[in-house]
Amino acid sequence: MAVLGSAVALLGALLVVNLILTYGIIRKLATLGPARPAGPIDAGSVGTAAGPFTVRATDGGTLAREDLPEGALVGFFSPGCEPCTELLPRFSAAVRRLRLPQDRVLAVVGPGPGEERTYTDELDGLARVVAGDQAETVVAAFGVTGYPVVCRVASDGTLTVVDRDLKGLDALVAG
């Protein structure tokens, strides 16, 4: 009977340790945010065309797909997305370093659980910024379901380069 009691006590202790470890893993996963699967827009999307859109930018102007100049740089970000938070300063620094004119850069701040204003403030003056409900229209036109995405777009809306982390910045610049 003593052996059975010891086995039950050991099993109980193992269950408590397992519960504590499971709780720690769940807390860590919660800090990472929701899973962001790579969407249809990826390196295989080169050569496909974005759908038409007409939206109002945060500067109050209207922007349509036809307004994007040849080789326009387009970045898609979402507040609350950890990879987006990491990429945003690098994207901004690259635009500054390359001295790209504001009309050749479009930043789309899609929906997310974070603070949209932080993203728009960071991108203001560097790019035409589309946010909120207007951003959802552009996101749908490009077929973006995962963030972040940075791409070059031809004047007809065809994607010429797609990257998710600016590793291919040279190709994005050369467009």
Tab-separated table of N, CA and C in Angstrom:
chain	number	residue	atom	x	y	z
A	1	MET	N	0.822	-1.186	0.000
A	1	MET	CA	0.000	0.000	0.000
A	1	MET	C	0.871	1.257	0.000
A	2	ALA	N	2.014	1.200	0.655
A	2	ALA	CA	2.918	2.350	0.713
A	2	ALA	C	3.475	2.664	-0.673
A	3	VAL	N	3.730	1.625	-1.472
A	3	VAL	CA	4.245	1.818	-2.822
A	3	VAL	C	3.196	2.523	-3.677
A	4	LEU	N	1.946	2.130	-3.551
A	4	LEU	CA	0.869	2.760	-4.306
A	4	LEU	C	0.712	4.232	-3.922
A	5	GLY	N	0.809	4.535	-2.646
A	5	GLY	CA	0.723	5.918	-2.176
A	5	GLY	C	1.873	6.756	-2.715
A	6	SER	N	3.069	6.186	-2.735
A	6	SER	CA	4.238	6.899	-3.271
A	6	SER	C	4.077	7.142	-4.764
A	7	ALA	N	3.542	6.177	-5.488
A	7	ALA	CA	3.332	6.321	-6.932
A	7	ALA	C	2.313	7.417	-7.213
A	8	VAL	N	1.249	7.471	-6.439
A	8	VAL	CA	0.230	8.502	-6.627
A	8	VAL	C	0.809	9.879	-6.323
A	9	ALA	N	1.613	9.998	-5.279
A	9	ALA	CA	2.244	11.273	-4.926
A	9	ALA	C	3.206	11.720	-6.031
A	10	LEU	N	4.001	10.799	-6.556
A	10	LEU	CA	4.923	11.120	-7.645
A	10	LEU	C	4.160	11.556	-8.893
A	11	LEU	N	3.102	10.847	-9.218
A	11	LEU	CA	2.284	11.204	-10.373
A	11	LEU	C	1.667	12.593	-10.183
A	12	GLY	N	1.198	12.883	-8.995
A	12	GLY	CA	0.630	14.206	-8.693
A	12	GLY	C	1.669	15.301	-8.867
A	13	ALA	N	2.889	15.070	-8.392
A	13	ALA	CA	3.967	16.055	-8.529
A	13	ALA	C	4.301	16.283	-10.000
A	14	LEU	N	4.366	15.211	-10.789
A	14	LEU	CA	4.637	15.344	-12.224
A	14	LEU	C	3.533	16.125	-12.926
A	15	LEU	N	2.298	15.908	-12.537
A	15	LEU	CA	1.185	16.644	-13.129
A	15	LEU	C	1.274	18.136	-12.812
A	16	VAL	N	1.664	18.484	-11.604
A	16	VAL	CA	1.812	19.891	-11.226
A	16	VAL	C	2.936	20.536	-12.040
A	17	VAL	N	4.064	19.847	-12.191
A	17	VAL	CA	5.167	20.374	-12.993
A	17	VAL	C	4.727	20.561	-14.442
A	18	ASN	N	4.013	19.589	-14.991
A	18	ASN	CA	3.509	19.680	-16.366
A	18	ASN	C	2.567	20.879	-16.523
A	19	LEU	N	1.703	21.078	-15.558
A	19	LEU	CA	0.767	22.200	-15.593
A	19	LEU	C	1.516	23.534	-15.575
A	20	ILE	N	2.534	23.645	-14.753
A	20	ILE	CA	3.327	24.886	-14.674
A	20	ILE	C	4.044	25.142	-16.001
A	21	LEU	N	4.643	24.122	-16.582
A	21	LEU	CA	5.335	24.290	-17.863
A	21	LEU	C	4.355	24.651	-18.985
A	22	THR	N	3.202	24.019	-19.001
A	22	THR	CA	2.190	24.331	-20.012
A	22	THR	C	1.721	25.776	-19.878
A	23	TYR	N	1.516	26.245	-18.667
A	23	TYR	CA	1.120	27.627	-18.432
A	23	TYR	C	2.193	28.590	-18.968
A	24	GLY	N	3.455	28.293	-18.721
A	24	GLY	CA	4.544	29.139	-19.226
A	24	GLY	C	4.582	29.188	-20.747
A	25	ILE	N	4.377	28.062	-21.389
A	25	ILE	CA	4.374	28.015	-22.862
A	25	ILE	C	3.204	28.824	-23.412
A	26	ILE	N	2.045	28.685	-22.810
A	26	ILE	CA	0.873	29.433	-23.279
A	26	ILE	C	1.090	30.930	-23.116
A	27	ARG	N	1.674	31.356	-22.007
A	27	ARG	CA	1.959	32.790	-21.820
A	27	ARG	C	2.933	33.291	-22.871
A	28	LYS	N	3.950	32.512	-23.204
A	28	LYS	CA	4.922	32.906	-24.225
A	28	LYS	C	4.249	33.005	-25.592
A	29	LEU	N	3.427	32.048	-25.940
A	29	LEU	CA	2.725	32.078	-27.222
A	29	LEU	C	1.772	33.275	-27.304
A	30	ALA	N	1.168	33.644	-26.191
A	30	ALA	CA	0.245	34.788	-26.186
A	30	ALA	C	0.977	36.088	-26.500
A	31	THR	N	2.249	36.200	-26.111
A	31	THR	CA	3.003	37.428	-26.396
A	31	THR	C	3.399	37.513	-27.866
A	32	LEU	N	3.393	36.393	-28.561
A	32	LEU	CA	3.767	36.404	-29.978
A	32	LEU	C	2.627	36.870	-30.862
A	33	GLY	N	1.413	36.886	-30.371
A	33	GLY	CA	0.271	37.330	-31.170
A	33	GLY	C	-0.252	36.195	-32.032
A	34	PRO	N	-1.272	36.504	-32.828
A	34	PRO	CA	-1.877	35.460	-33.657
A	34	PRO	C	-0.936	35.031	-34.772
A	35	ALA	N	-1.124	33.820	-35.217
A	35	ALA	CA	-0.310	33.310	-36.322
A	35	ALA	C	-0.605	34.128	-37.573
A	36	ARG	N	0.431	34.454	-38.316
A	36	ARG	CA	0.286	35.217	-39.552
A	36	ARG	C	0.833	34.374	-40.698
A	37	PRO	N	-0.018	33.539	-41.267
A	37	PRO	CA	0.469	32.686	-42.349
A	37	PRO	C	0.827	33.515	-43.579
A	38	ALA	N	1.802	33.034	-44.308
A	38	ALA	CA	2.136	33.695	-45.570
A	38	ALA	C	0.926	33.596	-46.477
A	39	GLY	N	0.534	34.719	-47.012
A	39	GLY	CA	-0.657	34.745	-47.855
A	39	GLY	C	-0.309	34.473	-49.296
A	40	PRO	N	-1.275	34.685	-50.167
A	40	PRO	CA	-1.048	34.443	-51.578
A	40	PRO	C	0.036	35.328	-52.167
A	41	ILE	N	0.306	36.482	-51.539
A	41	ILE	CA	1.344	37.352	-52.083
A	41	ILE	C	2.684	36.922	-51.487
A	42	ASP	N	3.523	36.342	-52.324
A	42	ASP	CA	4.855	35.911	-51.931
A	42	ASP	C	5.746	35.967	-53.161
A	43	ALA	N	6.941	35.412	-53.064
A	43	ALA	CA	7.874	35.479	-54.189
A	43	ALA	C	7.263	34.880	-55.460
A	44	GLY	N	6.349	33.926	-55.303
A	44	GLY	CA	5.690	33.335	-56.462
A	44	GLY	C	4.653	34.258	-57.100
A	45	SER	N	4.369	35.378	-56.444
A	45	SER	CA	3.380	36.321	-56.958
A	45	SER	C	3.949	37.277	-57.999
A	46	VAL	N	5.279	37.258	-58.178
A	46	VAL	CA	5.893	38.140	-59.166
A	46	VAL	C	5.272	37.840	-60.528
A	47	GLY	N	4.855	38.894	-61.216
A	47	GLY	CA	4.212	38.740	-62.513
A	47	GLY	C	2.697	38.821	-62.450
A	48	THR	N	2.120	38.690	-61.244
A	48	THR	CA	0.679	38.854	-61.106
A	48	THR	C	0.365	40.336	-60.931
A	49	ALA	N	-0.860	40.700	-61.173
A	49	ALA	CA	-1.247	42.112	-61.082
A	49	ALA	C	-2.179	42.343	-59.900
A	50	ALA	N	-1.990	43.475	-59.247
A	50	ALA	CA	-2.896	43.893	-58.178
A	50	ALA	C	-4.207	44.331	-58.815
A	51	GLY	N	-5.268	44.106	-58.107
A	51	GLY	CA	-6.571	44.537	-58.599
A	51	GLY	C	-6.722	46.049	-58.503
A	52	PRO	N	-7.726	46.582	-59.142
A	52	PRO	CA	-7.934	48.030	-59.091
A	52	PRO	C	-8.401	48.470	-57.704
A	53	PHE	N	-8.057	49.680	-57.333
A	53	PHE	CA	-8.526	50.263	-56.084
A	53	PHE	C	-8.476	51.783	-56.195
A	54	THR	N	-9.319	52.430	-55.452
A	54	THR	CA	-9.291	53.882	-55.289
A	54	THR	C	-9.586	54.146	-53.817
A	55	VAL	N	-8.658	54.814	-53.147
A	55	VAL	CA	-8.774	55.037	-51.701
A	55	VAL	C	-8.371	56.469	-51.362
A	56	ARG	N	-8.647	56.843	-50.125
A	56	ARG	CA	-8.226	58.140	-49.618
A	56	ARG	C	-7.029	57.907	-48.701
A	57	ALA	N	-5.932	58.590	-49.003
A	57	ALA	CA	-4.721	58.479	-48.188
A	57	ALA	C	-4.880	59.327	-46.921
A	58	THR	N	-3.997	59.129	-45.962
A	58	THR	CA	-4.088	59.886	-44.717
A	58	THR	C	-3.820	61.371	-44.926
A	59	ASP	N	-3.186	61.748	-46.041
A	59	ASP	CA	-2.955	63.165	-46.328
A	59	ASP	C	-4.187	63.828	-46.941
A	60	GLY	N	-5.278	63.054	-47.109
A	60	GLY	CA	-6.526	63.583	-47.642
A	60	GLY	C	-6.679	63.420	-49.141
A	61	GLY	N	-5.604	63.090	-49.834
A	61	GLY	CA	-5.664	62.902	-51.279
A	61	GLY	C	-6.212	61.541	-51.664
A	62	THR	N	-6.657	61.447	-52.901
A	62	THR	CA	-7.167	60.187	-53.436
A	62	THR	C	-6.032	59.459	-54.141
A	63	LEU	N	-6.020	58.157	-54.004
A	63	LEU	CA	-4.976	57.339	-54.611
A	63	LEU	C	-5.618	56.128	-55.266
A	64	ALA	N	-5.251	55.877	-56.518
A	64	ALA	CA	-5.749	54.706	-57.249
A	64	ALA	C	-4.546	53.888	-57.718
A	65	ARG	N	-4.807	52.639	-58.064
A	65	ARG	CA	-3.718	51.799	-58.552
A	65	ARG	C	-3.026	52.447	-59.745
A	66	GLU	N	-3.778	53.096	-60.598
A	66	GLU	CA	-3.214	53.746	-61.785
A	66	GLU	C	-2.280	54.895	-61.434
A	67	ASP	N	-2.368	55.408	-60.197
A	67	ASP	CA	-1.513	56.513	-59.766
A	67	ASP	C	-0.124	56.048	-59.346
A	68	LEU	N	0.052	54.741	-59.171
A	68	LEU	CA	1.358	54.231	-58.756
A	68	LEU	C	2.325	54.326	-59.932
A	69	PRO	N	3.448	55.029	-59.756
A	69	PRO	CA	4.402	55.150	-60.860
A	69	PRO	C	5.172	53.850	-61.072
A	70	GLU	N	5.813	53.737	-62.190
A	70	GLU	CA	6.654	52.570	-62.496
A	70	GLU	C	7.672	52.383	-61.372
A	71	GLY	N	7.731	51.162	-60.836
A	71	GLY	CA	8.702	50.844	-59.795
A	71	GLY	C	8.336	51.330	-58.412
A	72	ALA	N	7.070	51.648	-58.193
A	72	ALA	CA	6.647	52.113	-56.864
A	72	ALA	C	6.950	51.042	-55.816
A	73	LEU	N	7.394	51.488	-54.656
A	73	LEU	CA	7.668	50.609	-53.529
A	73	LEU	C	6.426	50.601	-52.647
A	74	VAL	N	5.889	49.418	-52.365
A	74	VAL	CA	4.668	49.305	-51.561
A	74	VAL	C	4.964	48.408	-50.362
A	75	GLY	N	4.692	48.924	-49.171
A	75	GLY	CA	4.883	48.156	-47.944
A	75	GLY	C	3.568	47.948	-47.233
A	76	PHE	N	3.321	46.726	-46.788
A	76	PHE	CA	2.105	46.381	-46.051
A	76	PHE	C	2.491	46.041	-44.619
A	77	PHE	N	1.878	46.733	-43.667
A	77	PHE	CA	2.168	46.533	-42.251
A	77	PHE	C	0.858	46.422	-41.491
A	78	SER	N	0.911	45.788	-40.315
A	78	SER	CA	-0.271	45.675	-39.470
A	78	SER	C	0.126	45.910	-38.018
A	79	PRO	N	-0.530	46.854	-37.338
A	79	PRO	CA	-0.233	47.068	-35.924
A	79	PRO	C	-0.470	45.788	-35.133
A	80	GLY	N	0.376	45.540	-34.170
A	80	GLY	CA	0.255	44.339	-33.357
A	80	GLY	C	0.978	43.143	-33.934
A	81	CYS	N	1.519	43.281	-35.127
A	81	CYS	CA	2.268	42.210	-35.787
A	81	CYS	C	3.744	42.402	-35.443
A	82	GLU	N	4.313	41.451	-34.696
A	82	GLU	CA	5.703	41.601	-34.249
A	82	GLU	C	6.690	41.735	-35.404
A	83	PRO	N	6.590	40.926	-36.477
A	83	PRO	CA	7.511	41.122	-37.600
A	83	PRO	C	7.356	42.507	-38.239
A	84	CYS	N	6.128	43.043	-38.237
A	84	CYS	CA	5.905	44.389	-38.792
A	84	CYS	C	6.594	45.438	-37.934
A	85	THR	N	6.500	45.276	-36.623
A	85	THR	CA	7.139	46.211	-35.698
A	85	THR	C	8.651	46.212	-35.903
A	86	GLU	N	9.216	45.043	-36.186
A	86	GLU	CA	10.654	44.944	-36.432
A	86	GLU	C	11.030	45.510	-37.800
A	87	LEU	N	10.172	45.323	-38.808
A	87	LEU	CA	10.493	45.754	-40.167
A	87	LEU	C	10.258	47.242	-40.395
A	88	LEU	N	9.292	47.832	-39.719
A	88	LEU	CA	8.921	49.224	-39.967
A	88	LEU	C	10.100	50.193	-39.890
A	89	PRO	N	10.925	50.178	-38.837
A	89	PRO	CA	12.058	51.120	-38.806
A	89	PRO	C	13.073	50.849	-39.916
A	90	ARG	N	13.263	49.592	-40.275
A	90	ARG	CA	14.198	49.259	-41.361
A	90	ARG	C	13.656	49.745	-42.697
A	91	PHE	N	12.341	49.613	-42.897
A	91	PHE	CA	11.692	50.097	-44.113
A	91	PHE	C	11.850	51.620	-44.202
A	92	SER	N	11.555	52.319	-43.117
A	92	SER	CA	11.674	53.781	-43.088
A	92	SER	C	13.108	54.220	-43.352
A	93	ALA	N	14.068	53.549	-42.715
A	93	ALA	CA	15.479	53.893	-42.910
A	93	ALA	C	15.902	53.658	-44.358
A	94	ALA	N	15.412	52.569	-44.962
A	94	ALA	CA	15.764	52.282	-46.358
A	94	ALA	C	15.199	53.348	-47.285
A	95	VAL	N	13.972	53.782	-47.048
A	95	VAL	CA	13.364	54.818	-47.888
A	95	VAL	C	14.157	56.120	-47.752
A	96	ARG	N	14.554	56.466	-46.520
A	96	ARG	CA	15.358	57.685	-46.303
A	96	ARG	C	16.718	57.567	-46.991
A	97	ARG	N	17.379	56.431	-46.791
A	97	ARG	CA	18.717	56.232	-47.351
A	97	ARG	C	18.699	56.282	-48.874
A	98	LEU	N	17.647	55.730	-49.467
A	98	LEU	CA	17.543	55.687	-50.925
A	98	LEU	C	16.987	56.990	-51.502
A	99	ARG	N	16.536	57.874	-50.592
A	99	ARG	CA	15.977	59.175	-50.998
A	99	ARG	C	14.867	59.020	-52.026
A	100	LEU	N	14.001	58.060	-51.769
A	100	LEU	CA	12.862	57.845	-52.663
A	100	LEU	C	11.845	58.957	-52.445
A	101	PRO	N	11.334	59.538	-53.519
A	101	PRO	CA	10.298	60.560	-53.356
A	101	PRO	C	9.029	59.951	-52.769
A	102	GLN	N	8.312	60.739	-52.001
A	102	GLN	CA	7.115	60.266	-51.311
A	102	GLN	C	6.082	59.671	-52.261
A	103	ASP	N	5.991	60.200	-53.476
A	103	ASP	CA	4.982	59.686	-54.409
A	103	ASP	C	5.360	58.337	-55.016
A	104	ARG	N	6.584	57.837	-54.755
A	104	ARG	CA	7.014	56.524	-55.263
A	104	ARG	C	6.944	55.447	-54.196
A	105	VAL	N	6.448	55.826	-52.998
A	105	VAL	CA	6.365	54.868	-51.890
A	105	VAL	C	4.945	54.884	-51.336
A	106	LEU	N	4.348	53.708	-51.249
A	106	LEU	CA	3.020	53.565	-50.655
A	106	LEU	C	3.149	52.664	-49.443
A	107	ALA	N	2.671	53.141	-48.300
A	107	ALA	CA	2.652	52.342	-47.077
A	107	ALA	C	1.197	52.069	-46.717
A	108	VAL	N	0.876	50.802	-46.569
A	108	VAL	CA	-0.483	50.384	-46.252
A	108	VAL	C	-0.478	49.831	-44.833
A	109	VAL	N	-1.180	50.507	-43.938
A	109	VAL	CA	-1.254	50.085	-42.537
A	109	VAL	C	-2.598	49.388	-42.356
A	110	GLY	N	-2.539	48.064	-42.444
A	110	GLY	CA	-3.744	47.249	-42.390
A	110	GLY	C	-4.302	47.138	-40.993
A	111	PRO	N	-5.389	46.415	-40.880
A	111	PRO	CA	-6.038	46.260	-39.580
A	111	PRO	C	-5.170	45.433	-38.640
A	112	GLY	N	-5.280	45.722	-37.366
A	112	GLY	CA	-4.531	44.971	-36.371
A	112	GLY	C	-4.889	45.443	-34.984
A	113	PRO	N	-4.505	44.667	-33.972
A	113	PRO	CA	-4.876	45.004	-32.598
A	113	PRO	C	-4.007	46.090	-31.970
A	114	GLY	N	-2.986	46.565	-32.677
A	114	GLY	CA	-2.074	47.540	-32.093
A	114	GLY	C	-2.466	48.968	-32.384
A	115	GLU	N	-1.554	49.870	-32.115
A	115	GLU	CA	-1.765	51.299	-32.276
A	115	GLU	C	-1.428	51.725	-33.694
A	116	GLU	N	-2.454	51.946	-34.500
A	116	GLU	CA	-2.300	52.340	-35.899
A	116	GLU	C	-1.566	53.675	-36.024
A	117	ARG	N	-1.809	54.586	-35.091
A	117	ARG	CA	-1.236	55.934	-35.152
A	117	ARG	C	0.298	55.902	-35.124
A	118	THR	N	0.889	55.000	-34.360
A	118	THR	CA	2.343	54.880	-34.300
A	118	THR	C	2.909	54.585	-35.685
A	119	TYR	N	2.261	53.702	-36.408
A	119	TYR	CA	2.717	53.334	-37.744
A	119	TYR	C	2.571	54.508	-38.704
A	120	THR	N	1.415	55.168	-38.675
A	120	THR	CA	1.202	56.267	-39.611
A	120	THR	C	2.133	57.433	-39.310
A	121	ASP	N	2.412	57.689	-38.030
A	121	ASP	CA	3.359	58.760	-37.670
A	121	ASP	C	4.754	58.449	-38.196
A	122	GLU	N	5.179	57.200	-38.083
A	122	GLU	CA	6.509	56.789	-38.543
A	122	GLU	C	6.641	56.953	-40.056
A	123	LEU	N	5.567	56.692	-40.779
A	123	LEU	CA	5.621	56.685	-42.241
A	123	LEU	C	5.244	58.027	-42.875
A	124	ASP	N	4.640	58.904	-42.092
A	124	ASP	CA	4.221	60.202	-42.611
A	124	ASP	C	5.430	60.995	-43.108
A	125	GLY	N	5.330	61.531	-44.292
A	125	GLY	CA	6.419	62.287	-44.891
A	125	GLY	C	7.363	61.435	-45.724
A	126	LEU	N	7.343	60.128	-45.509
A	126	LEU	CA	8.191	59.210	-46.279
A	126	LEU	C	7.424	58.556	-47.423
A	127	ALA	N	6.127	58.394	-47.202
A	127	ALA	CA	5.314	57.628	-48.153
A	127	ALA	C	3.898	58.176	-48.162
A	128	ARG	N	3.174	57.834	-49.211
A	128	ARG	CA	1.717	58.031	-49.167
A	128	ARG	C	1.218	56.918	-48.262
A	129	VAL	N	0.449	57.251	-47.263
A	129	VAL	CA	-0.002	56.276	-46.278
A	129	VAL	C	-1.509	56.071	-46.417
A	130	VAL	N	-1.899	54.811	-46.423
A	130	VAL	CA	-3.307	54.429	-46.446
A	130	VAL	C	-3.532	53.568	-45.211
A	131	ALA	N	-4.532	53.927	-44.401
A	131	ALA	CA	-4.766	53.205	-43.150
A	131	ALA	C	-6.253	52.976	-42.931
A	132	GLY	N	-6.554	52.173	-41.919
A	132	GLY	CA	-7.943	51.923	-41.529
A	132	GLY	C	-8.726	51.182	-42.591
A	133	ASP	N	-9.987	51.580	-42.746
A	133	ASP	CA	-10.869	50.929	-43.717
A	133	ASP	C	-10.332	51.064	-45.144
A	134	GLN	N	-9.696	52.188	-45.425
A	134	GLN	CA	-9.139	52.407	-46.761
A	134	GLN	C	-8.031	51.389	-47.055
A	135	ALA	N	-7.262	51.046	-46.019
A	135	ALA	CA	-6.178	50.077	-46.184
A	135	ALA	C	-6.725	48.704	-46.561
A	136	GLU	N	-7.857	48.340	-46.001
A	136	GLU	CA	-8.432	47.031	-46.296
A	136	GLU	C	-8.743	46.887	-47.780
A	137	THR	N	-9.095	47.983	-48.430
A	137	THR	CA	-9.364	47.960	-49.867
A	137	THR	C	-8.090	47.639	-50.641
A	138	VAL	N	-6.968	48.257	-50.253
A	138	VAL	CA	-5.688	48.010	-50.935
A	138	VAL	C	-5.190	46.597	-50.635
A	139	VAL	N	-5.330	46.174	-49.388
A	139	VAL	CA	-4.929	44.821	-48.988
A	139	VAL	C	-5.665	43.790	-49.837
A	140	ALA	N	-6.963	43.984	-50.027
A	140	ALA	CA	-7.755	43.052	-50.846
A	140	ALA	C	-7.317	43.105	-52.307
A	141	ALA	N	-7.023	44.298	-52.817
A	141	ALA	CA	-6.608	44.428	-54.221
A	141	ALA	C	-5.301	43.689	-54.490
A	142	PHE	N	-4.398	43.689	-53.515
A	142	PHE	CA	-3.115	43.001	-53.677
A	142	PHE	C	-3.189	41.536	-53.253
A	143	GLY	N	-4.240	41.145	-52.540
A	143	GLY	CA	-4.373	39.763	-52.080
A	143	GLY	C	-3.503	39.436	-50.889
A	144	VAL	N	-3.216	40.418	-50.062
A	144	VAL	CA	-2.360	40.213	-48.897
A	144	VAL	C	-3.172	39.597	-47.768
A	145	THR	N	-2.673	38.487	-47.217
A	145	THR	CA	-3.304	37.888	-46.038
A	145	THR	C	-2.308	37.718	-44.903
A	146	GLY	N	-1.035	37.948	-45.150
A	146	GLY	CA	0.000	37.852	-44.129
A	146	GLY	C	0.876	39.082	-44.173
A	147	TYR	N	1.315	39.523	-43.007
A	147	TYR	CA	2.140	40.724	-42.901
A	147	TYR	C	3.491	40.377	-42.316
A	148	PRO	N	4.504	41.169	-42.546
A	148	PRO	CA	4.618	42.284	-43.482
A	148	PRO	C	4.962	41.800	-44.883
A	149	VAL	N	4.705	42.651	-45.874
A	149	VAL	CA	5.071	42.388	-47.261
A	149	VAL	C	5.573	43.705	-47.846
A	150	VAL	N	6.662	43.637	-48.584
A	150	VAL	CA	7.174	44.794	-49.309
A	150	VAL	C	7.347	44.359	-50.758
A	151	CYS	N	6.885	45.183	-51.696
A	151	CYS	CA	6.992	44.804	-53.106
A	151	CYS	C	7.223	46.023	-53.986
A	152	ARG	N	7.666	45.747	-55.205
A	152	ARG	CA	7.762	46.769	-56.259
A	152	ARG	C	6.642	46.489	-57.229
A	153	VAL	N	6.079	47.567	-57.766
A	153	VAL	CA	4.928	47.442	-58.638
A	153	VAL	C	5.181	48.222	-59.915
A	154	ALA	N	4.885	47.602	-61.043
A	154	ALA	CA	4.975	48.302	-62.323
A	154	ALA	C	3.774	49.241	-62.444
A	155	SER	N	3.825	50.137	-63.397
A	155	SER	CA	2.744	51.115	-63.553
A	155	SER	C	1.398	50.468	-63.895
A	156	ASP	N	1.416	49.237	-64.428
A	156	ASP	CA	0.162	48.541	-64.723
A	156	ASP	C	-0.324	47.682	-63.551
A	157	GLY	N	0.347	47.783	-62.403
A	157	GLY	CA	-0.047	47.029	-61.218
A	157	GLY	C	0.601	45.672	-61.084
A	158	THR	N	1.462	45.295	-62.027
A	158	THR	CA	2.133	43.996	-61.967
A	158	THR	C	3.225	44.024	-60.903
A	159	LEU	N	3.254	42.980	-60.072
A	159	LEU	CA	4.292	42.874	-59.047
A	159	LEU	C	5.592	42.447	-59.708
A	160	THR	N	6.656	43.225	-59.489
A	160	THR	CA	7.941	42.901	-60.104
A	160	THR	C	8.908	42.278	-59.107
A	161	VAL	N	8.765	42.603	-57.816
A	161	VAL	CA	9.594	42.025	-56.759
A	161	VAL	C	8.731	41.937	-55.508
A	162	VAL	N	8.858	40.840	-54.756
A	162	VAL	CA	8.139	40.685	-53.490
A	162	VAL	C	9.125	40.202	-52.448
A	163	ASP	N	9.060	40.811	-51.256
A	163	ASP	CA	9.955	40.437	-50.164
A	163	ASP	C	9.179	40.564	-48.855
A	164	ARG	N	9.543	39.763	-47.876
A	164	ARG	CA	8.866	39.829	-46.579
A	164	ARG	C	9.746	40.388	-45.473
A	165	ASP	N	11.025	40.618	-45.722
A	165	ASP	CA	11.877	41.076	-44.626
A	165	ASP	C	13.001	42.017	-45.061
A	166	LEU	N	12.936	42.544	-46.241
A	166	LEU	CA	13.930	43.481	-46.813
A	166	LEU	C	15.290	42.843	-47.042
A	167	LYS	N	15.385	41.508	-46.985
A	167	LYS	CA	16.658	40.873	-47.321
A	167	LYS	C	16.974	41.105	-48.791
A	168	GLY	N	15.934	41.188	-49.608
A	168	GLY	CA	16.120	41.435	-51.022
A	168	GLY	C	16.024	42.923	-51.369
A	169	LEU	N	16.519	43.780	-50.461
A	169	LEU	CA	16.401	45.216	-50.657
A	169	LEU	C	17.040	45.677	-51.975
A	170	ASP	N	18.160	45.091	-52.353
A	170	ASP	CA	18.798	45.474	-53.621
A	170	ASP	C	17.854	45.249	-54.784
A	171	ALA	N	17.156	44.114	-54.786
A	171	ALA	CA	16.193	43.831	-55.858
A	171	ALA	C	15.009	44.789	-55.773
A	172	LEU	N	14.594	45.119	-54.544
A	172	LEU	CA	13.488	46.063	-54.382
A	172	LEU	C	13.868	47.436	-54.912
A	173	VAL	N	15.109	47.837	-54.674
A	173	VAL	CA	15.567	49.154	-55.129
A	173	VAL	C	15.720	49.164	-56.636
A	174	ALA	N	16.333	48.119	-57.174
A	174	ALA	CA	16.556	48.048	-58.622
A	174	ALA	C	15.224	47.934	-59.344
A	175	GLY	N	14.270	47.247	-58.667
A	175	GLY	CA	12.918	47.087	-59.164
A	175	GLY	C	12.871	46.691	-60.571
